[in-house]
Coordinates of C-alpha atoms (C1' of nucleotides) and ligand atoms in Angstrom, one line a residue:
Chain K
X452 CA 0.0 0.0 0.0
X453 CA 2.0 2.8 -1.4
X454 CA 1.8 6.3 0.3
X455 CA 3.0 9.4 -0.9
X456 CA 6.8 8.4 -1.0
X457 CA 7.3 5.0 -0.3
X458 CA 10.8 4.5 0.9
X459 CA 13.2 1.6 -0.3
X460 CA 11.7 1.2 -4.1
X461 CA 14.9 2.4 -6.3
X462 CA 16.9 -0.1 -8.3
X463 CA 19.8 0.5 -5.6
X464 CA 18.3 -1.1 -3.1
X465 CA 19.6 -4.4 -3.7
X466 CA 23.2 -2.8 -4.0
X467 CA 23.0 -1.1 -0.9
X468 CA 21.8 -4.2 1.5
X469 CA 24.0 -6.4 -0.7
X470 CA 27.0 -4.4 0.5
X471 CA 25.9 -4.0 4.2
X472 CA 24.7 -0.7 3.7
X473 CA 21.8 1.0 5.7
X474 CA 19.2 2.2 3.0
X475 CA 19.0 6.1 4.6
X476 CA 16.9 9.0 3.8
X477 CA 19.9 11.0 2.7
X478 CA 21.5 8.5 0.9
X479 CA 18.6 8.4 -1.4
X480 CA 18.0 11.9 -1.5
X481 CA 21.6 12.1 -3.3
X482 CA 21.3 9.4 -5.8
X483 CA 17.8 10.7 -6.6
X484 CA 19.6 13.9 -7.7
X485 CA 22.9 12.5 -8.7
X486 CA 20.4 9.9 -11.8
X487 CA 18.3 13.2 -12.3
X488 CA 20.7 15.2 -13.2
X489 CA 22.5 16.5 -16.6
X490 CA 25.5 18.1 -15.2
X491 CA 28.6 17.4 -13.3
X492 CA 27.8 18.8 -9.8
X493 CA 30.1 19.5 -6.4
X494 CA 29.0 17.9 -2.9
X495 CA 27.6 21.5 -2.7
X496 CA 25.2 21.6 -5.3
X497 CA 24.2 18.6 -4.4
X498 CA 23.9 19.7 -0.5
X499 CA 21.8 23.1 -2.0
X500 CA 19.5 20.9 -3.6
X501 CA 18.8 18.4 -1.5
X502 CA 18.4 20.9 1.7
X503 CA 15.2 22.3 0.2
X504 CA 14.1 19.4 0.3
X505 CA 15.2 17.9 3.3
X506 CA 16.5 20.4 5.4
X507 CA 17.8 17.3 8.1
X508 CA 20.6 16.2 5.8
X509 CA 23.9 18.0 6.1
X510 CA 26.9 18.0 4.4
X511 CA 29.4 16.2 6.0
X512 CA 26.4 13.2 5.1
X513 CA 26.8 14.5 1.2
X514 CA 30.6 14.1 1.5
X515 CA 30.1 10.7 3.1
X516 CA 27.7 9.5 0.5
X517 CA 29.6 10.4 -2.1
X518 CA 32.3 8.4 -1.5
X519 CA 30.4 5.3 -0.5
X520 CA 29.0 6.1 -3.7
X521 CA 31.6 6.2 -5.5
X522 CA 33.6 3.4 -3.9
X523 CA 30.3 0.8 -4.8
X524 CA 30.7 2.4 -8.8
X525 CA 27.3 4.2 -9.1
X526 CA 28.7 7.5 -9.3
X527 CA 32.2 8.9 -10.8
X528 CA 34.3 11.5 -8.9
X529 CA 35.3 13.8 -11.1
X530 CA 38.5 16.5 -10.8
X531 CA 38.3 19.2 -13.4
X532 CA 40.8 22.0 -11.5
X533 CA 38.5 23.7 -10.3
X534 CA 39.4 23.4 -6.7
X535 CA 36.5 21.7 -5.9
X536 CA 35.6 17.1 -7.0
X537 CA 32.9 16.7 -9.1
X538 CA 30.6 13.9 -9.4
X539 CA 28.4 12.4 -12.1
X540 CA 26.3 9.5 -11.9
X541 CA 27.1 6.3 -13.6
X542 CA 24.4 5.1 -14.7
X543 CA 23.1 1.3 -14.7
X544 CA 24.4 -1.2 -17.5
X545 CA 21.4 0.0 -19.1
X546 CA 22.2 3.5 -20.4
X547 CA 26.0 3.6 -19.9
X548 CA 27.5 5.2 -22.5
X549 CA 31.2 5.7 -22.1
X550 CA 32.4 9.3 -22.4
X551 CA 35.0 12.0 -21.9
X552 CA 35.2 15.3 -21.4
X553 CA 35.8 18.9 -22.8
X554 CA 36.7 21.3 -20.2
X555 CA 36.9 25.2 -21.1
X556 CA 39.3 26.7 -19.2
X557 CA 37.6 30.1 -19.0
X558 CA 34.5 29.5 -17.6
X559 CA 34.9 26.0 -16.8
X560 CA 32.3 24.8 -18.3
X561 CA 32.1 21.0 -19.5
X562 CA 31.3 19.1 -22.6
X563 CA 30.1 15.7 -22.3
X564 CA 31.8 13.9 -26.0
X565 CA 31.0 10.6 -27.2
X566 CA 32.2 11.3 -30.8
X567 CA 35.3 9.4 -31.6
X568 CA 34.9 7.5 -28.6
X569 CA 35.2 4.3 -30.7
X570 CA 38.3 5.1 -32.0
X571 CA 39.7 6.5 -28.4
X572 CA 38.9 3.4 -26.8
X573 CA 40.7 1.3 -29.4
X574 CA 43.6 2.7 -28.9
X575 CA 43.2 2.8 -24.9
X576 CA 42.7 -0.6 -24.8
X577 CA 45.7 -1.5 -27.2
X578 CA 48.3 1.2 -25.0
X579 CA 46.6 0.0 -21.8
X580 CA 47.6 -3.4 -23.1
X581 CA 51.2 -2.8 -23.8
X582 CA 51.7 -0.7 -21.1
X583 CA 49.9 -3.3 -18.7
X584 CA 52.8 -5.6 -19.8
X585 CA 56.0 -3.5 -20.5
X586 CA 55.2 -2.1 -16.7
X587 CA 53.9 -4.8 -15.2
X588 CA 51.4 -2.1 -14.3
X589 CA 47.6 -4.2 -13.9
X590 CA 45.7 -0.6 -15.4
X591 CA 41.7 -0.1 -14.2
X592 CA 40.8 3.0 -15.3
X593 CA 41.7 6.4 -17.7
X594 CA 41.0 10.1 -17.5
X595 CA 40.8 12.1 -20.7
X596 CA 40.0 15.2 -21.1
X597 CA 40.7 18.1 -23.5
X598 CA 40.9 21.7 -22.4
X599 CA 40.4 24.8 -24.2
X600 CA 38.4 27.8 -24.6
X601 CA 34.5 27.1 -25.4
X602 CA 32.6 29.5 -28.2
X603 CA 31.2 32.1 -26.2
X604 CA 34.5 32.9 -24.2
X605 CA 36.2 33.1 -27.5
X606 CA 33.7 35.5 -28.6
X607 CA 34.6 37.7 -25.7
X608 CA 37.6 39.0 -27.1
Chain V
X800 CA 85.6 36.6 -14.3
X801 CA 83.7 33.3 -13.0
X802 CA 83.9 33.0 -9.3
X803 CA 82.3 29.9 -7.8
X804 CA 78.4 30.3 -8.5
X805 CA 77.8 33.3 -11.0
X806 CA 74.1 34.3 -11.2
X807 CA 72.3 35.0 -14.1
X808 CA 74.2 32.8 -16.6
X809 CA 71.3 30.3 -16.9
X810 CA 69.9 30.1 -20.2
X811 CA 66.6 30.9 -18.7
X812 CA 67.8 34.4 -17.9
X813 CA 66.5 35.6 -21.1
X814 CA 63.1 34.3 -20.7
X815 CA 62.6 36.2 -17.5
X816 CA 64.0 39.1 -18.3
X817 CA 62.2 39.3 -22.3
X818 CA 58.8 39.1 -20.0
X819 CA 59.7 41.7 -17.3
X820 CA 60.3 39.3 -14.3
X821 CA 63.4 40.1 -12.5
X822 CA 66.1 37.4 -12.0
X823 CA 65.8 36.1 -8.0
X824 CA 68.3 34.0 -6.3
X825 CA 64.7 32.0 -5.5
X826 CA 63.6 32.2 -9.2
X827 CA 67.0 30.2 -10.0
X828 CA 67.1 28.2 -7.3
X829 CA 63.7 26.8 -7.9
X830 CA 64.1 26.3 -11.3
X831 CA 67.4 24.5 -11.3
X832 CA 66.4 21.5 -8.8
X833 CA 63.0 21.2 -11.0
X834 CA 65.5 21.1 -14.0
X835 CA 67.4 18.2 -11.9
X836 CA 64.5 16.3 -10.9
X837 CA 63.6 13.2 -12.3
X838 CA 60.2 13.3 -10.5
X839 CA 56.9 15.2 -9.5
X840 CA 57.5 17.2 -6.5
X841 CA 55.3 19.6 -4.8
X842 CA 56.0 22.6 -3.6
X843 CA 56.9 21.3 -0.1
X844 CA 59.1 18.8 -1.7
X845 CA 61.0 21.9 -3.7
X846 CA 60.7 24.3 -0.9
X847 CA 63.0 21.6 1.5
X848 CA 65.3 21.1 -0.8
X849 CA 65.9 24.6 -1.2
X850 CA 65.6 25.4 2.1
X851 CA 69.2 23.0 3.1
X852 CA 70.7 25.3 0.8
X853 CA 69.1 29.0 0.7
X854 CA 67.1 28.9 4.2
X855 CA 66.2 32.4 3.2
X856 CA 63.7 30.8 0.3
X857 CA 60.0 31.0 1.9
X858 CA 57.8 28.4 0.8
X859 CA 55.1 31.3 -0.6
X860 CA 58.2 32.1 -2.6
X861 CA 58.2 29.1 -4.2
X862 CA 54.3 28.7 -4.6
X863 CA 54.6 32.1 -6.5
X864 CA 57.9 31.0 -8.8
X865 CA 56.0 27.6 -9.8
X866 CA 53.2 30.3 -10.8
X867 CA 55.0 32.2 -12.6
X868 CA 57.1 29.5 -14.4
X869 CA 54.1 27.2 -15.2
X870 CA 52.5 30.5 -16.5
X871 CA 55.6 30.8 -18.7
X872 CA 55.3 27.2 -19.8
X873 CA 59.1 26.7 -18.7
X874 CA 56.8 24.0 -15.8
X875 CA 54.2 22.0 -16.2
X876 CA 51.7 21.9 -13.5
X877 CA 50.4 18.1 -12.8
X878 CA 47.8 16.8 -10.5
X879 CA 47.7 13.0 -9.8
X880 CA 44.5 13.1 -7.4
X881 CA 47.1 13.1 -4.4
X882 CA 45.6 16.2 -2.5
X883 CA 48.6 18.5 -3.9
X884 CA 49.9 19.8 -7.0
X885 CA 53.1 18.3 -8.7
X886 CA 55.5 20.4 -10.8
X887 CA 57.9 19.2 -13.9
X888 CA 60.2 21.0 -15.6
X889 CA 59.2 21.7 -19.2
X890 CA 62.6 20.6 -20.8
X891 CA 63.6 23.1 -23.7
X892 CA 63.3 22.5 -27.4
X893 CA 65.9 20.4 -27.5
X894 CA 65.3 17.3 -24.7
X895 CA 61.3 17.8 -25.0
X896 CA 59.7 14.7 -25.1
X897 CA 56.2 14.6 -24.8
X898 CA 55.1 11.8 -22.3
X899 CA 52.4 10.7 -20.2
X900 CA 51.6 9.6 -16.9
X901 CA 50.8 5.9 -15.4
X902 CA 49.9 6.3 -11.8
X903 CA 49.4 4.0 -9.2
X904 CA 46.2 4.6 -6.8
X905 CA 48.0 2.3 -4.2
X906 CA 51.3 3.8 -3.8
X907 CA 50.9 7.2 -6.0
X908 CA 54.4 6.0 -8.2
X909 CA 53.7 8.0 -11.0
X910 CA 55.7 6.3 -14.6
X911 CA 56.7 8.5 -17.3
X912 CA 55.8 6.7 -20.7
X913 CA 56.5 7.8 -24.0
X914 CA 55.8 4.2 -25.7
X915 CA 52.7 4.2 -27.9
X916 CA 52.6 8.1 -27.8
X917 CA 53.2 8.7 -31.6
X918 CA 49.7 6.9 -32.2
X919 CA 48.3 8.3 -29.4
X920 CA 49.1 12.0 -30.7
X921 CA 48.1 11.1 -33.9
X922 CA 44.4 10.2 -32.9
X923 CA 44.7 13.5 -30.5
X924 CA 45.2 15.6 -33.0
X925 CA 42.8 13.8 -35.3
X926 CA 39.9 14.2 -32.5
X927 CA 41.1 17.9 -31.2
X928 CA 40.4 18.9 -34.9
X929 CA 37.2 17.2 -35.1
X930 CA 35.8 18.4 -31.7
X931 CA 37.2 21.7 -32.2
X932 CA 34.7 21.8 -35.4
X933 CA 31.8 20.1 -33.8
X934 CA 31.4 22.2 -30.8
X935 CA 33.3 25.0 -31.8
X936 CA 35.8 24.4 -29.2
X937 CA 39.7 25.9 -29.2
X938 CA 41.0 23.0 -27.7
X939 CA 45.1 24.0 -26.5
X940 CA 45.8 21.5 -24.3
X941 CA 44.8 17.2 -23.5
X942 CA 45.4 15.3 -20.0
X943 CA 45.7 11.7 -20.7
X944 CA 46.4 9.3 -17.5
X945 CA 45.9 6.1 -16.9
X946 CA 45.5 4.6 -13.2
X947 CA 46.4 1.6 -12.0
X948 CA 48.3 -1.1 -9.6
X949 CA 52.4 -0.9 -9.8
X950 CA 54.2 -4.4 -9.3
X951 CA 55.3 -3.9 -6.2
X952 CA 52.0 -2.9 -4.6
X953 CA 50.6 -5.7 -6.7
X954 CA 53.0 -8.1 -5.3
X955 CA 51.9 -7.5 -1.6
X956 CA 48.2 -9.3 -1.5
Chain J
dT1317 C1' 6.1 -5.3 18.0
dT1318 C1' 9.8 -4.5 21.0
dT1319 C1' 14.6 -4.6 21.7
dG1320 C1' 19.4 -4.0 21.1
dA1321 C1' 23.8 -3.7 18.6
dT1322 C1' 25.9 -0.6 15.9
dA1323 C1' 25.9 2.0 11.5
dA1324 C1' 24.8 6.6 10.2
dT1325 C1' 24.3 11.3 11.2
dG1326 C1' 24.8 16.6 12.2
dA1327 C1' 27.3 20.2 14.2
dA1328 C1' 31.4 22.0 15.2
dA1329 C1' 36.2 21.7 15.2
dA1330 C1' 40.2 20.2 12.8
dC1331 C1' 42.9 19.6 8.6
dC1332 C1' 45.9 21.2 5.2
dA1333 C1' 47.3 22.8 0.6
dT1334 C1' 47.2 27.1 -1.2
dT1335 C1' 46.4 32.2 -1.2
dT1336 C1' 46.3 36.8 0.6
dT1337 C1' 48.0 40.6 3.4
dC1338 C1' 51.3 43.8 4.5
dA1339 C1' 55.4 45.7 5.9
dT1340 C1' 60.2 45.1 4.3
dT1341 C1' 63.9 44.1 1.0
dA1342 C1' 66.3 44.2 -3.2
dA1343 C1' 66.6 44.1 -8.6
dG1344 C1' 68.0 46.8 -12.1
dG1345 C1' 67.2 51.0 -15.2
dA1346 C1' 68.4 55.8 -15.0
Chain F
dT613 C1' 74.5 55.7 -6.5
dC614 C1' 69.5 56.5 -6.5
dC615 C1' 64.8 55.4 -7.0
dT616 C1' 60.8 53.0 -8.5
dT617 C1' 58.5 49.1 -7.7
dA618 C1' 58.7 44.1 -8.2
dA619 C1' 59.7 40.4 -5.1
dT620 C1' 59.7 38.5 -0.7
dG621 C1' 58.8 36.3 4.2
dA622 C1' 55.9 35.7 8.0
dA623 C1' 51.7 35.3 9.6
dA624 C1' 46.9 35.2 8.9
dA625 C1' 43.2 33.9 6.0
dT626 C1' 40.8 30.8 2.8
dG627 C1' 38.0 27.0 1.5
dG628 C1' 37.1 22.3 0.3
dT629 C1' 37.2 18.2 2.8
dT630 C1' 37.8 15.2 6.9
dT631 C1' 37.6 14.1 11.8
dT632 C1' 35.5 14.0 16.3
dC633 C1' 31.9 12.9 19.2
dA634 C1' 27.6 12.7 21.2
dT635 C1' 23.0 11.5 19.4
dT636 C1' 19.8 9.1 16.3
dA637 C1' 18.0 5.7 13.3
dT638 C1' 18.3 1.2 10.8
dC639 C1' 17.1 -3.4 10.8
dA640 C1' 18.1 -8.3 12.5
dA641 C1' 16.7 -10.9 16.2
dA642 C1' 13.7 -12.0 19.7
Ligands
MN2221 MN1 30.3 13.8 -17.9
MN2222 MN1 56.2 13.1 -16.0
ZN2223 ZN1 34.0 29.0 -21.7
ZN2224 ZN1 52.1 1.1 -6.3

DNA sequence: TTTGATAATGAAAACCATTTTCATTAAGGA
DNA sequence: TCCTTAATGAAAATGGTTTTCATTATCAAA
């Protein structure tokens, strides 16, 4: 019997118990914004969002989420020099579409780029690959990312 | 008349002086260790090794030199998730050798490769054109890393 | 449903790399 | 040598993130 907003429904709830985590009030609040969400946001934005909301959930429990989070997979922490980590949700098997990112170095903001992707990751997984065995190094992960200056701050000569 | 350590014979004393910085027994000694480094130090790591020799060498001082030189392009600024920045000296047109990074998220050894980089550059360039068009991006700069577990911190189970 | 062990939390304080402030020093052109 | 002002050191400030600790809430067991 389902009223108003009936707690412990989302797809994560398996993954949470599974690994011996409490399902908590906060904890969905941030991955309910975190798989709503276009952008790339900071454990701030998050905490302004969710605080209209829920006004009981603070931001040291943001910053804690976030990197249970991020430790279980479902979201990425992201570092784009801004001074501040980033994160973006990564989403089920279902929609995951790999991709990379174009960071202007004006106004900082970010392009999400799938185009050549194909061809990118070929050639990762070859140099991963030779480097993996040349270095004995055992290589889980990459970060590319181009930066530059997006249209509008080029048109502001 | 050369008498034991003679400043301003660096070939870098041009560069400062062509853009209007003024040659500082800091300046130099920063850049020489970075220019005898094989690694990626901080600025702690440069400030103690100048500080054995020139105590009088502040650690803002060097914060501001690695400013001004990575402004220059004579150091390249590098952040390997570690919680603080890592400098490298920006070898000169003669020993430059582009390379990237391998970094280990257990120990933070960070391995200079230059294996596999001509293709790599070659599908760089071939996707910083066609990004550039596509969303009118002025791309200057990429970040490629990959992350990973060295032998040795593989070795220990 | 009640109970109890303990995981999770919020508020405040601590952390810590980096930046800012400001009075003092020194580089280098005149 | 003189003088303008860039450069500097010490100390304080900054700001994102983490730690501390007393309190609360989850959920397995009874
Ligand atoms: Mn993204
Ligand atoms: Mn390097
Ligand atoms: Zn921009
Ligand atoms: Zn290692």
């Amino acid at each position: 019997m389902p009223r108003g907003e009936c707690r412990g429904q989302g797809w994560w709830h398996g993954k949470f118990r599974g690994c011996g985590y409490r399902l908590t009030l906060g904890r969905e609040a941030i991955l309910d914004i975190l798989s709503k969400s276009e952008s790339h946001l900071s454990a701030e934005d998050i905490y302004v969002k969710i605080h209209t909301r829920y006004p009981s959930v603070g931001l040291t429990t943001v910053y804690r989420t976030l990197d249970v989070l991020s430790s279980l997979g479902m979201v990425y922490k992201l570092d784009f020099g801004d001074g501040r980590s980033r994160y973006e949700f990564a989403e089920g098997p279902k929609g995951a579409h790999h991709h990379h990112h174009l960071v202007c170095t004006q106004c900082n903001k970010i392009i999400d780029y799938t185009d050549f992707i194909d061809d990118e990751v070929e050639l990762l997984n070859q140099t991963e690959k030779g480097l993996g065995q040349k270095y004995k190094f055992k290589i889980t992960n990459h970060l590319i990312q181009f930066y530059g200056v997006c249209e509008e701050c080029s048109g502001k000569k």
